[in-house]
Structures are given as structure tokens and as C-alpha cells.
CSV table of C-alpha atoms in Angstrom, one decimal:
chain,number,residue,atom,x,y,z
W,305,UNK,CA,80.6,128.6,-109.2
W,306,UNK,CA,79.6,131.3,-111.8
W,307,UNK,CA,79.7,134.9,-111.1
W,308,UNK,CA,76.7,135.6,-109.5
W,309,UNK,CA,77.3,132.8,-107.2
W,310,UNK,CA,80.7,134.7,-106.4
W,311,UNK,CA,78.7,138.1,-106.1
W,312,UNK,CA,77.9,139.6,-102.3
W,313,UNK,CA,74.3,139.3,-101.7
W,314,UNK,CA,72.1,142.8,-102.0
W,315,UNK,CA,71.2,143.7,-98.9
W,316,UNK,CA,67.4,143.9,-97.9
W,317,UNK,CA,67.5,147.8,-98.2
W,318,UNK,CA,68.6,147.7,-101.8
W,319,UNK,CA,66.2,145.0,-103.0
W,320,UNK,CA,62.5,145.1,-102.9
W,321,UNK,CA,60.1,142.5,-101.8
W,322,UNK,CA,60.5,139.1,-104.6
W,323,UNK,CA,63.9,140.0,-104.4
W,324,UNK,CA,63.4,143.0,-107.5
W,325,UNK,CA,65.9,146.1,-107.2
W,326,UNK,CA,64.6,148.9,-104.5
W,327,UNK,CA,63.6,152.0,-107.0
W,328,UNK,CA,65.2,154.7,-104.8
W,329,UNK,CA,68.0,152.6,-103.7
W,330,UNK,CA,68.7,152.3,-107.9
W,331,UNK,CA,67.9,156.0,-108.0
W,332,UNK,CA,70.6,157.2,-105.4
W,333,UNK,CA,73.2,155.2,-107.6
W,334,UNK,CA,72.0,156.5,-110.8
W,335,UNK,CA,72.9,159.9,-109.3
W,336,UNK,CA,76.2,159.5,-108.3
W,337,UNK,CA,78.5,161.5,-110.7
W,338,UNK,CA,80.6,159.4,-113.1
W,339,UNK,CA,84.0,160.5,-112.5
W,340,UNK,CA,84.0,159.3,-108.8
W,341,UNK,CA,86.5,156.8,-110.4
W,342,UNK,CA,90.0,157.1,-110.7
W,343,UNK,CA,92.6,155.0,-112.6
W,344,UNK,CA,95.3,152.7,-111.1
W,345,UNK,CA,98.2,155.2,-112.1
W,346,UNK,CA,96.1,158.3,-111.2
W,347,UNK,CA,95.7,157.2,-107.7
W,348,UNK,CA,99.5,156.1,-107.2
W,349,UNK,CA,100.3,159.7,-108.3
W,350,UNK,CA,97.9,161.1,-105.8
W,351,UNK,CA,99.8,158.8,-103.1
W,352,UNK,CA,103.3,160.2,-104.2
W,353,UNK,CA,101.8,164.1,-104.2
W,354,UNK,CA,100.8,163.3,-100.6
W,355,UNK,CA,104.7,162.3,-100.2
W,356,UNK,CA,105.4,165.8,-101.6
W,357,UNK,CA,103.2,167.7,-99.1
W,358,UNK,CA,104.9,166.2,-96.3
W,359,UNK,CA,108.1,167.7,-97.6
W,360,UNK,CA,106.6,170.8,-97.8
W,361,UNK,CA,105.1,170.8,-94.5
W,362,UNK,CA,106.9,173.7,-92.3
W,363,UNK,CA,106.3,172.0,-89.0
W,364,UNK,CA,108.3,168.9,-89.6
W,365,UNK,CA,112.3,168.9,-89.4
W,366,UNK,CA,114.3,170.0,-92.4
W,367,UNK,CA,116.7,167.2,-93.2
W,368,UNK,CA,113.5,164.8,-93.1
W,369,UNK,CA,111.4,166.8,-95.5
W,370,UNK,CA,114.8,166.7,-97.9
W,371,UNK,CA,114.6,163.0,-97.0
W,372,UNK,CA,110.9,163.0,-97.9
W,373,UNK,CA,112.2,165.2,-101.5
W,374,UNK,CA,114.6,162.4,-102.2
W,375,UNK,CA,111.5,159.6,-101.4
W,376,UNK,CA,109.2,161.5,-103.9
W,377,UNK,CA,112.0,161.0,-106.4
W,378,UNK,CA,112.8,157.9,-105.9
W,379,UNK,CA,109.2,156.9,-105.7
W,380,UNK,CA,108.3,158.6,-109.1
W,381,UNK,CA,111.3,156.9,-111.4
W,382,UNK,CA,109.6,153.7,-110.0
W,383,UNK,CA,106.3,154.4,-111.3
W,384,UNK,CA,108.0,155.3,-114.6
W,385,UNK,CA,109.9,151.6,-115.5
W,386,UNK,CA,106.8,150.2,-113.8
W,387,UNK,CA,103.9,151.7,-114.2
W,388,UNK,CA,104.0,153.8,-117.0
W,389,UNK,CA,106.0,151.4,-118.9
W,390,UNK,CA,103.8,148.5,-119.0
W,391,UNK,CA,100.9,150.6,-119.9
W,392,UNK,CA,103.2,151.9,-122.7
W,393,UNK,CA,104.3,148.0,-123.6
W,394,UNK,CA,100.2,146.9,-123.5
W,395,UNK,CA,99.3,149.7,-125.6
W,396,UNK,CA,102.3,148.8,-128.2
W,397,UNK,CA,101.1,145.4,-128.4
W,398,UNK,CA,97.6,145.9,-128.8
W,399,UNK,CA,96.0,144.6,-125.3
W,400,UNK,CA,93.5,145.7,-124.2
W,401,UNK,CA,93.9,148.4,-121.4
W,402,UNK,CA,91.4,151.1,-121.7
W,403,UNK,CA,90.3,152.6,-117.8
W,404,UNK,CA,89.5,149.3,-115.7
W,405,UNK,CA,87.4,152.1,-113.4
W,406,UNK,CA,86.5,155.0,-115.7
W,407,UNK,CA,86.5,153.8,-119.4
W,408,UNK,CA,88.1,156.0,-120.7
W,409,UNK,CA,90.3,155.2,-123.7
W,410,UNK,CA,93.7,153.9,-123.4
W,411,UNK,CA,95.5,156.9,-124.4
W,412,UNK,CA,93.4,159.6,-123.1
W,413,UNK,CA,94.8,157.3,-119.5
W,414,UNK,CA,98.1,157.8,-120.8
W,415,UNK,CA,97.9,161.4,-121.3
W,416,UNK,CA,96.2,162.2,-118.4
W,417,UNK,CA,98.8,160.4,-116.2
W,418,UNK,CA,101.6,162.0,-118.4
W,419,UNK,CA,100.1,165.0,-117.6
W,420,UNK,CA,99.5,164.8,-114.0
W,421,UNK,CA,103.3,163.1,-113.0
W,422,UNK,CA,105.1,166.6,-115.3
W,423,UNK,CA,102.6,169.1,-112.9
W,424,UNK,CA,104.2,166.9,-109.9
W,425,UNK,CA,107.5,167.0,-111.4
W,426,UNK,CA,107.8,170.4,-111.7
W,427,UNK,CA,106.5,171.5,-108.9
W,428,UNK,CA,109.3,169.2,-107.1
W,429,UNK,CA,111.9,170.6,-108.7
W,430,UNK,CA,110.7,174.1,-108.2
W,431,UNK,CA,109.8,173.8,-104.5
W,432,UNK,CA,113.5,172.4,-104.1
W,433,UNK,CA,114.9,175.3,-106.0
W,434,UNK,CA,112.4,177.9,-104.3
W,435,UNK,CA,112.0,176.0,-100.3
W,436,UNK,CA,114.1,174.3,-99.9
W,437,UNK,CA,117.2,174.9,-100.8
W,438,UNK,CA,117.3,178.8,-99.2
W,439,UNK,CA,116.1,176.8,-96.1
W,440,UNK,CA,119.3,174.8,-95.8
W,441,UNK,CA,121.1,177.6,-96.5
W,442,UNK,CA,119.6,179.5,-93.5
W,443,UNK,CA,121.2,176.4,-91.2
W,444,UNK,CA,124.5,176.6,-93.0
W,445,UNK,CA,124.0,174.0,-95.5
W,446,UNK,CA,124.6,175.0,-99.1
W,447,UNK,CA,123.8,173.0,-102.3
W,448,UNK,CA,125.8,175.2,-104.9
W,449,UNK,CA,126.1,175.8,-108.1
W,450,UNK,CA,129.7,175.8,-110.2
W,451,UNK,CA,130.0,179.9,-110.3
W,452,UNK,CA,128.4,180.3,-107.0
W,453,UNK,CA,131.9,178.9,-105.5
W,454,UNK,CA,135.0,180.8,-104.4
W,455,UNK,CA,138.1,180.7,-106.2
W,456,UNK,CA,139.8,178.5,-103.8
W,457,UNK,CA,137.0,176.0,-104.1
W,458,UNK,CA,137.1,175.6,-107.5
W,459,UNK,CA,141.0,174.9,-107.8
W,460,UNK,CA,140.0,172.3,-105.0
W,461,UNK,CA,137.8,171.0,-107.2
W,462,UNK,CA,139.8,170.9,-110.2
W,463,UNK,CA,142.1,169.2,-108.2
W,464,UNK,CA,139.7,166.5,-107.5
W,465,UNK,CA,138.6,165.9,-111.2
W,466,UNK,CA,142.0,165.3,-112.4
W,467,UNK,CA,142.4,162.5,-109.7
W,468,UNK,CA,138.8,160.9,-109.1
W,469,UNK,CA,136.9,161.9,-112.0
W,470,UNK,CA,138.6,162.5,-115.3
W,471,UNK,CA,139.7,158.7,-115.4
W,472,UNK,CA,136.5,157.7,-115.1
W,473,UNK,CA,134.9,159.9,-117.6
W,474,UNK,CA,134.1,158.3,-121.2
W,475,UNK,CA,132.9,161.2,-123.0
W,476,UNK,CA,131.4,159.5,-126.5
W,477,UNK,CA,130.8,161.7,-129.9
W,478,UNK,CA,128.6,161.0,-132.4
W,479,UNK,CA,129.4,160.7,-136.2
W,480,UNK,CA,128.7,158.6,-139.7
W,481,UNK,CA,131.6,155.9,-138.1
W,482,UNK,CA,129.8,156.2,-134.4
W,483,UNK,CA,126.3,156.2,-134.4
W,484,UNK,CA,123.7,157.4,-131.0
W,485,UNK,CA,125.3,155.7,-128.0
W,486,UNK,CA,123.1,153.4,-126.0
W,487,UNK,CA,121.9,155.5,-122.9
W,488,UNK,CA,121.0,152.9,-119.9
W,489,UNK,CA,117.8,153.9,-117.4
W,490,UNK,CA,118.2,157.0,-114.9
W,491,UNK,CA,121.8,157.6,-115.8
W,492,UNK,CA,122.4,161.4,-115.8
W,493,UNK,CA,124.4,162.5,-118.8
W,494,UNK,CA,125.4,165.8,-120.5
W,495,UNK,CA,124.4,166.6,-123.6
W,496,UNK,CA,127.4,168.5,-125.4
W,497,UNK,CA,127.7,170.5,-129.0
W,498,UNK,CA,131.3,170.8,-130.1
W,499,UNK,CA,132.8,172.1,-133.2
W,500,UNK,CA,136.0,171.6,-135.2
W,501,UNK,CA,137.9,175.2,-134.9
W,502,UNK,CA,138.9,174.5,-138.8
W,503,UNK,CA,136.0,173.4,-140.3
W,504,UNK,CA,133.3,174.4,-138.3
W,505,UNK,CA,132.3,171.4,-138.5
W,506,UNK,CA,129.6,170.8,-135.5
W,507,UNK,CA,129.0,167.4,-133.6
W,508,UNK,CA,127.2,166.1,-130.6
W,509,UNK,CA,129.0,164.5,-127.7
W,510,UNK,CA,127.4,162.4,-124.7
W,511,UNK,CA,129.4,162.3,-121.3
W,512,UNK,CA,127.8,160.0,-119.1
W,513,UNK,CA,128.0,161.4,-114.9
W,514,UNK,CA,129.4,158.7,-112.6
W,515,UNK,CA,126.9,156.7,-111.2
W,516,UNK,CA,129.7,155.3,-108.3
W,517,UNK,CA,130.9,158.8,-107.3
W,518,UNK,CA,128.5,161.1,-105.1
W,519,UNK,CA,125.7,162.6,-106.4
W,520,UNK,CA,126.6,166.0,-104.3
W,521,UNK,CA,130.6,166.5,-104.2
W,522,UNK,CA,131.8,167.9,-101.3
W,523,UNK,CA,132.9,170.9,-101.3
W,524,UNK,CA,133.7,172.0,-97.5
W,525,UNK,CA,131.9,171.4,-94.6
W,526,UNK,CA,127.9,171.4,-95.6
W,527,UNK,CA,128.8,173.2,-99.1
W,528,UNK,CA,128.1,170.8,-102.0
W,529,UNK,CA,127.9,171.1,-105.8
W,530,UNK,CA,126.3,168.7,-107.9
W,531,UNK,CA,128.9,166.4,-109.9
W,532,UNK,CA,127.8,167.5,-113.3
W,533,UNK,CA,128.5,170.8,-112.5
W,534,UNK,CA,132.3,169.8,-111.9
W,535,UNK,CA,132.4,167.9,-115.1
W,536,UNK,CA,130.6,170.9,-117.2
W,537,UNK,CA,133.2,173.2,-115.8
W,538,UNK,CA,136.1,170.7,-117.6
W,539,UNK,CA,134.5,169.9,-120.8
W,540,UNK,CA,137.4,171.5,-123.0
W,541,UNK,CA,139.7,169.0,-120.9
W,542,UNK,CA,137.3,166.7,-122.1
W,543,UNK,CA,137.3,167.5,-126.1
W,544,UNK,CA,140.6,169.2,-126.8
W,545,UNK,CA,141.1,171.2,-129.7
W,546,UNK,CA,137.5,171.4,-130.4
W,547,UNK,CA,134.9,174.1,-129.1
W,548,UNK,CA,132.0,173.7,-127.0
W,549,UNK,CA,129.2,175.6,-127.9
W,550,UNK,CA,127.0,174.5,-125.6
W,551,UNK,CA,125.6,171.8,-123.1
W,552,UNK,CA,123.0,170.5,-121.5
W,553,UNK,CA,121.7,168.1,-118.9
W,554,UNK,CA,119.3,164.6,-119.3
W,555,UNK,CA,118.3,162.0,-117.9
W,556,UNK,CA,116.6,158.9,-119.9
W,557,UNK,CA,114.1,156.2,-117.5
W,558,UNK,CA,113.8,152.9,-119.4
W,559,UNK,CA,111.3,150.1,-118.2
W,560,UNK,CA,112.4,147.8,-115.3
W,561,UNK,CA,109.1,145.9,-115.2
W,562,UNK,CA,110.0,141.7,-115.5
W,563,UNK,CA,107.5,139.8,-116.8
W,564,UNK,CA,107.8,136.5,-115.4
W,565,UNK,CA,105.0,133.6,-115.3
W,566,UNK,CA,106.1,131.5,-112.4
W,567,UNK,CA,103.2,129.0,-113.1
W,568,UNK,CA,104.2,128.6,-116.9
W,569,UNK,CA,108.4,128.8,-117.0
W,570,UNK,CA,110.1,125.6,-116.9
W,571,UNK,CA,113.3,127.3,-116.0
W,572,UNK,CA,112.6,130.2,-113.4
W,573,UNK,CA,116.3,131.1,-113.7
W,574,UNK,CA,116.8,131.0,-117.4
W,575,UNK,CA,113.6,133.6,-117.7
W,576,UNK,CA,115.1,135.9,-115.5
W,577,UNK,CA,118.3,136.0,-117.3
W,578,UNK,CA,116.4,136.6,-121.1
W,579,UNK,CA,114.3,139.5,-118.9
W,580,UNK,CA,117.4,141.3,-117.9
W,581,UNK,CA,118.9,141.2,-121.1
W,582,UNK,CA,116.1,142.4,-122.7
W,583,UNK,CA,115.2,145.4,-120.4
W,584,UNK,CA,118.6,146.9,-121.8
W,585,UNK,CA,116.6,147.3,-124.9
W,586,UNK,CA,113.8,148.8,-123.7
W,587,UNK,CA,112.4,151.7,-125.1
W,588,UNK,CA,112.8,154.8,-123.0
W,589,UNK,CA,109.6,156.0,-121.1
W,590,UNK,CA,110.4,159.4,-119.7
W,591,UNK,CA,113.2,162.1,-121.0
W,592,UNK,CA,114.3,165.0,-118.6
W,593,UNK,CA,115.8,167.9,-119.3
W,594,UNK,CA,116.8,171.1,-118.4
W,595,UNK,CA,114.5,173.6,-119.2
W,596,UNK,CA,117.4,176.0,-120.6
W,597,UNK,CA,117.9,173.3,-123.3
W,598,UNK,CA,117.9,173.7,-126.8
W,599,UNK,CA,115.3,173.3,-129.3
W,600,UNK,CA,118.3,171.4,-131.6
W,601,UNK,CA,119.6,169.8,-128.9
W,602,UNK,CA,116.4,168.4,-127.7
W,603,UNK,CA,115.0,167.5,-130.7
W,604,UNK,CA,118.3,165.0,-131.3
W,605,UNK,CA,117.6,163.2,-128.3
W,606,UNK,CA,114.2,163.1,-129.1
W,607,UNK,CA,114.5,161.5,-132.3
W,608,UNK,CA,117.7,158.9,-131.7
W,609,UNK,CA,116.1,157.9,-128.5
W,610,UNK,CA,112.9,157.5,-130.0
W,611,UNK,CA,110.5,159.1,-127.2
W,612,UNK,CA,107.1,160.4,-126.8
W,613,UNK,CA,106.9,163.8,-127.0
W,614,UNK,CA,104.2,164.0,-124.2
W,615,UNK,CA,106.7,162.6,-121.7
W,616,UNK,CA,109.4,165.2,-122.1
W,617,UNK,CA,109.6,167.1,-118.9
W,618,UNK,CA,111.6,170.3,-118.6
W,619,UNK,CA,113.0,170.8,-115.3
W,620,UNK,CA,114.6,173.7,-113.4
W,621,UNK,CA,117.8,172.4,-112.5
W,622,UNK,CA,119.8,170.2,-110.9
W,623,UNK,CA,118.0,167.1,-112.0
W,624,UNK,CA,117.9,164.0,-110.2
W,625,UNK,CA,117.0,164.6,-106.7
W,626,UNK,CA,117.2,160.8,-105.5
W,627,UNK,CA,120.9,162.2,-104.7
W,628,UNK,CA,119.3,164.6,-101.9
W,629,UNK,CA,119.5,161.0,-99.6
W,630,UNK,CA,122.8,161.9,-98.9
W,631,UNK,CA,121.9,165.2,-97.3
W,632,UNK,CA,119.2,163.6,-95.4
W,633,UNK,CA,121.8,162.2,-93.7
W,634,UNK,CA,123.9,164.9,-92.2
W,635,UNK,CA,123.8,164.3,-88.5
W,636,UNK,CA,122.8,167.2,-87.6
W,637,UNK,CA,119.7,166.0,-85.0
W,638,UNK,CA,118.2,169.2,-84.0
W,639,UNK,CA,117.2,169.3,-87.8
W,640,UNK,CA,115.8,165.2,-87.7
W,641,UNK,CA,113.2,163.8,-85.7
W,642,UNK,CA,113.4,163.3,-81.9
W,643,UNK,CA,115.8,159.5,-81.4
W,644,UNK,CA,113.0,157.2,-81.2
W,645,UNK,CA,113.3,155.5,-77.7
W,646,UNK,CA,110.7,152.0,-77.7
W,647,UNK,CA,108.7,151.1,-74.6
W,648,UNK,CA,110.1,148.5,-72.4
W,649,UNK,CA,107.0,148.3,-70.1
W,650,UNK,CA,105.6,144.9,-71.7
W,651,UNK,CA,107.3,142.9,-69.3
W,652,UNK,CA,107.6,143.2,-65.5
W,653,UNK,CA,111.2,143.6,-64.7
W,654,UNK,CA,111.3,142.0,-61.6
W,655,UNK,CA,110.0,138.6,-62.8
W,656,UNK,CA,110.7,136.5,-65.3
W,657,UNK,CA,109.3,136.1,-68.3
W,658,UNK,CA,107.5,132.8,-68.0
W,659,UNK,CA,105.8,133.4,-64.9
W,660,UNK,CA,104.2,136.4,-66.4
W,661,UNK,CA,103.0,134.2,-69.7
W,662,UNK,CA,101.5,131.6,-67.4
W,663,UNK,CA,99.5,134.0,-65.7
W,664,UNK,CA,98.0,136.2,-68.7
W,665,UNK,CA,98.9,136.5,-72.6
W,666,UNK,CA,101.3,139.5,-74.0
W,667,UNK,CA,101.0,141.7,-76.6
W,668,UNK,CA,104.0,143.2,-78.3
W,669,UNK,CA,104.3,146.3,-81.3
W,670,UNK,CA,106.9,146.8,-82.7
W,671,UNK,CA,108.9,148.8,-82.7
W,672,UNK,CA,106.7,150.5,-80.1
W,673,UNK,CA,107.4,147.7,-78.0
W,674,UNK,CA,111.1,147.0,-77.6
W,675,UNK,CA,112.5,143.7,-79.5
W,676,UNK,CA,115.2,143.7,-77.3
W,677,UNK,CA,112.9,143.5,-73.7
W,678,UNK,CA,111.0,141.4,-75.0
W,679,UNK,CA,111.4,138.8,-78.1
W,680,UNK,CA,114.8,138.4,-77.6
W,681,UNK,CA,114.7,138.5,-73.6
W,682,UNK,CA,111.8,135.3,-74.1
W,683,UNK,CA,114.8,133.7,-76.3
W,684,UNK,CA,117.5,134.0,-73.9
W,685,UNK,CA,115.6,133.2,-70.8
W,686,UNK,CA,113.9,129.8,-72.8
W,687,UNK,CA,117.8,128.9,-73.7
W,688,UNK,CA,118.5,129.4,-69.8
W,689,UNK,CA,115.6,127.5,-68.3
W,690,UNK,CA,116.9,124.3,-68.0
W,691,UNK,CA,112.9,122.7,-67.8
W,692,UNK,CA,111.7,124.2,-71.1
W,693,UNK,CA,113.1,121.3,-73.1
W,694,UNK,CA,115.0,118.7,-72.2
W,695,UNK,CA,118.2,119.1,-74.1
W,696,UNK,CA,120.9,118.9,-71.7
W,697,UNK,CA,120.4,114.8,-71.3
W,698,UNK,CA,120.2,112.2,-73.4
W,699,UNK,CA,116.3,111.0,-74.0
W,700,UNK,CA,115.0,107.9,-73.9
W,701,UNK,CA,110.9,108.2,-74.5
W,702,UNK,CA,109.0,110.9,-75.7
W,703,UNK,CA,110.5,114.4,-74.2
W,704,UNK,CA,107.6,116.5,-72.4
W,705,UNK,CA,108.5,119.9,-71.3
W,706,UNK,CA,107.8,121.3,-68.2
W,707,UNK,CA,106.7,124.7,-70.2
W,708,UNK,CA,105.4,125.5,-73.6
W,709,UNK,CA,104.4,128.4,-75.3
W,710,UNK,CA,103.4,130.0,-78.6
């Protein structure tokens, strides 16, 4: 079948008697501006900004529009080790991936979908800062910052470091006998400059946050502080002897996407396992940082984590909001949505099931439509009815039930 076997037919508006192309019909499409295309990665970003305005819509609960903060994050490192990346890994290798829709080259795409994710990034991170965050505060729920607590609550904390999170803490500095530590996708770290007291002598430290402990720490009831916070404040625990001159916040996103020929592989299972070893060595594709970051700082991490420039984002603190899941999920329900209670009206209760399926046909949504009342009532009644199938005796010829259904 060749193409134009493949191709819908014109309909008898758009072509002209013989078959030839209506004038005005070609006319009106001639018209139609050029950029009424959008890329692949330009629509997903539109999708994700939609996610955004939900969060920032007033008239839906709190604690779901922090869930629907957390969902934007979560949604947009996605599009980073997927997306973005294999764009990135196509372009590297010399495919060809210019604008499927629009045409445009490969890395005026790039760019403009570089672009577009830091305006959405930012304005995240600010409408959390600015929103958000004073409207948890007006229902007693606090995401602080280190010097925004009391006195008592930081000895509480420090108390907590030294038990749960100084033993986990592998704080690693760089020098001529240790080069750039490997820094594995969306792991938060801190960026640290110490200095010898004697020498001056200055050097860069990475101290990689957790991953297993919470993203917010508990402070008191619905006060939290995020964990780098707690580790910044015990960084000279961390290096005795030595100063810190400053430090600073990051977070690297390295491609996740496999890239697997099922039809091809001989060994599905041995494909996989070369995949995941080599996504530890992927390049990065997207460096955060605190905006209050140094230009020397950032330009280290820049350069030993070999990154493009373009998708640097500087970010009004704390990064990271994936972590906000956890304050979704204070249950608190006059800030959620009303308990969702599904209908149980598909079936006649006074009845059974079977004698309403052999009179008409019933259809179910769920979870509109209760699973319980229904699905799972049709299972337990068919196990009970002892002339659905004939398991209960032995069978001799070919079993015929006194009921069937689909």
C-alpha cells in the first residue's frame, strides 16, 4: 500500500470536479498562519502549566493545590530525564530532530523549550514562596526556615542531627588526590567553600542531603524546616578545623530515558541491565540552584559537571518541591476535598443480581459506580449460586450452566 493509498480521501468540498484541488478551499489553507504548530515538548509544557494553574486556583482546597505544587514538580523532573534528554542525546549523535510540526531547527527547539520550562520553573518556586506558603501559615501550618525557629527548636534539632543525621552524612572535598564526585539524578546536595585557617588554603566540599530521611523535618506540630537547612546549620561539625566561607544549594537531573528495542534484543533482561548501568553516566540535563549562589561557585559546577549553560535555572529557595507530597498529606480535611462517597444505585437492592442482568444489561463507572455493590457483589453472588456452574459434583458430559454472562 503506498502512501497515498494510506491517505484519507479529500472530501468533495475540498476538491473540484475531475478530482483537481477546490481554489478557495486551497486558498483558506494558504491563509492559515504558520505558527499554528507547536512542538512535542512545547505542548507537554503547556499541559504541566495547566497543572500549575490549578494550584494557583483560590477556589480549590489548600493542601490539594500543595498536592497539585508537588505534581507540577514531579511532573517537570520527568520531562527533564525524558524529554529533554533524548532530544539532547539525538542532537549529540547527529539524528535528525529538527521541529516534526514547525521546522524549526533542532536547537532553536531546544532553546525555546529551555526557555519556556525556566519561566515555569520560576514562577513555581515563586508562587510557593509568595502563595502559598503565607497561606499555610494563615491555617497554622509553617514551612520554616533555620533562623525563623526558636531557640528551643533548634537545640531540638541539633539533637536530632547528632542521632539521625550526622551518621548518615558523607560530606566529600575536592582536591589534586580526590577529583569532582559523581553526583547521581535529582539528589539535592550542598555546595560548600572551606578554607584551611593556616594556609588559607580554599576548597570545595559536596554534602549530599539524605534521600531516605524527610524532605520537611518535623519540627512541632505543622512547623517544618527543610532538611538542608538542618545540615547547613552543622557544617563546621561537618569540616572541623577548617572554615566555611560559604554554601549553597543544587540539584543535578540526569537522563532516565531506556532505550530498549524489544523486537531486536535477544536478551530483554541483559539490555536492561547495560541501560541502567549506563544511565549512571549520563550527562546531566538540568542544574538548579539557588539564585543567592555564587558566580565561583556556579561556575565550578558548571564546568566539572559539564552542563549547558541554557539550562541553569536560578531558583528562589527551598529547591525541590516534590517533598511538598508530604504536606499534602496532613489530615486536615476541611483543607482537602469533600470524601468521595461512590454511587450504589446500579443495582436494585432488593433483588439479586442475576435476575436484574436477565432482564436488561448494566452499566458500571468507576469509581462513580461502587466496585464493591457491584463487581464484587456479581462475584460473590456467582460463587453462591449453586446453578451458575456446576462445580459442587463430579461431571460426567459436557457441563451446561443454568446462567451465563459476560
Amino acid at each position: 500500500m503506498t502512501v497515498g493509498e494510506a491517505s484519507p480521501q479529500r472530501s468533495a468540498d475540498e476538491n473540484g470536479a475531475g478530482g483537481s484541488p477546490n481554489p478557495e478551499v486551497a486558498g483558506v489553507v494558504d491563509d492559515l498562519p504558520p505558527d499554528r504548530y507547536i512542538e512535542r515538548e512545547g505542548s507537554w509544557l503547556r499541559f504541566n502549566q495547566r497543572v500549575l494553574e490549578l494550584a494557583q486556583d483560590e477556589t480549590i482546597p489548600l493542601l490539594e493545590r500543595v498536592r497539585f505544587m508537588a505534581i507540577f514538580a514531579s511532573n517537570l523532573d520527568e520531562f527533564f530525564m525524558v524529554r529533554v534528554a533524548g532530544r539532547m542525546r539525538r542532537m549529540a549523535t547527529g539524528l535528525p530532530v529538527e521541529g516534526v510540526t514547525t521546522g524549526m531547527p533542532a536547537d532553536q527547539v531546544l532553546e525555546q523549550t529551555l526557555e519556556t520550562a525556566r519561566e515555569l520553573s520560576l514562577e513555581h518556586a515563586e508562587y510557593f514562596n509568595n502563595a502559598i506558603r503565607p497561606a499555610l501559615a494563615q491555617e497554622g501550618i509553617e514551612i520554616l526556615r533555620w533562623k525563623e525557629l526558636s531557640s528551643d527548636e533548634q537545640d531540638d534539632l541539633r539533637e536530632l542531627f547528632r542521632d539521625r543525621i550526622y551518621p548518615v552524612l558523607t560530606p566529600l572535598v575536592v582536591d589534586p588526590a580526590h577529583p569532582f564526585p559523581y553526583i547521581s539524578g535529582l539528589s539535592l546536595s550542598l555546595a560548600v567553600m572551606i578554607a584551611e585557617p593556616d594556609t588559607g588554603l580554599t576548597m570545595f566540599a559536596r554534602v549530599k542531603v539524605p534521600p531516605l530521611l524527610p524532605r520537611f523535618l518535623t519540627v512541632s506540630k505543622y512547623r517544618f524546616v527543610p532538611l538542608e537547612d538542618v545540615i547547613a546549620a552543622h557544617l563546621t561539625e561537618l569540616f572541623t578545623g577548617l572554615d566555611i566561607l560559604e554554601y549553597h544549594v543544587f540539584r543535578v537531573t540526569r537522563a532516565r530515558e531506556l532505550e530498549v528495542d524489544e523486537d531486536v534484543t535477544e536478551d530483554l533482561m541483559q539490555s536492561l541491565e547495560r541501560e541502567l548501568l549506563r544511565r549512571r553516566t549520563e550527562p546531566p540535563v538540568r542544574l538548579e540552584v539557588e539564585e543567592s549562589i555564587s558566580a565561583e561557585v556556579l561556575n565550578r559546577l558548571v564546568t566539572e559537571l559539564s552542563i549547558d549553560r541554557r539550562a541553569v535555572y536560578h531558583l528562589p529557595g527551598p529547591l525541590d518541591l516534590t517533598g511538598l507530597n508530604a504536606i499534602a498529606d496532613l489530615d486536615i480535611r476541611r483543607l482537602k476535598y469533600p470524601a468521595f462517597v461512590p454511587s450504589e444505585a446500579a443495582l436494585p437492592h432488593d433483588g439479586d443480581v442475576f435476575s436484574t442482568l436477565d432482564k436488561q444489561d448494566v452499566l458500571v463507572h468507576h469509581p462513580y459506580d461502587s466496585f464493591t455493590a457491584t463487581v464484587e457483589r456479581l462475584t460473590v453472588e456467582a460463587a453462591a449460586d449453586p446453578g451458575s456452574w456446576p462445580s459442587s459434583r463430579r461431571c460426567t458430559g459436557p457441563a451446561t450452566p443454568r446462567r451465563s454472562w459476560t
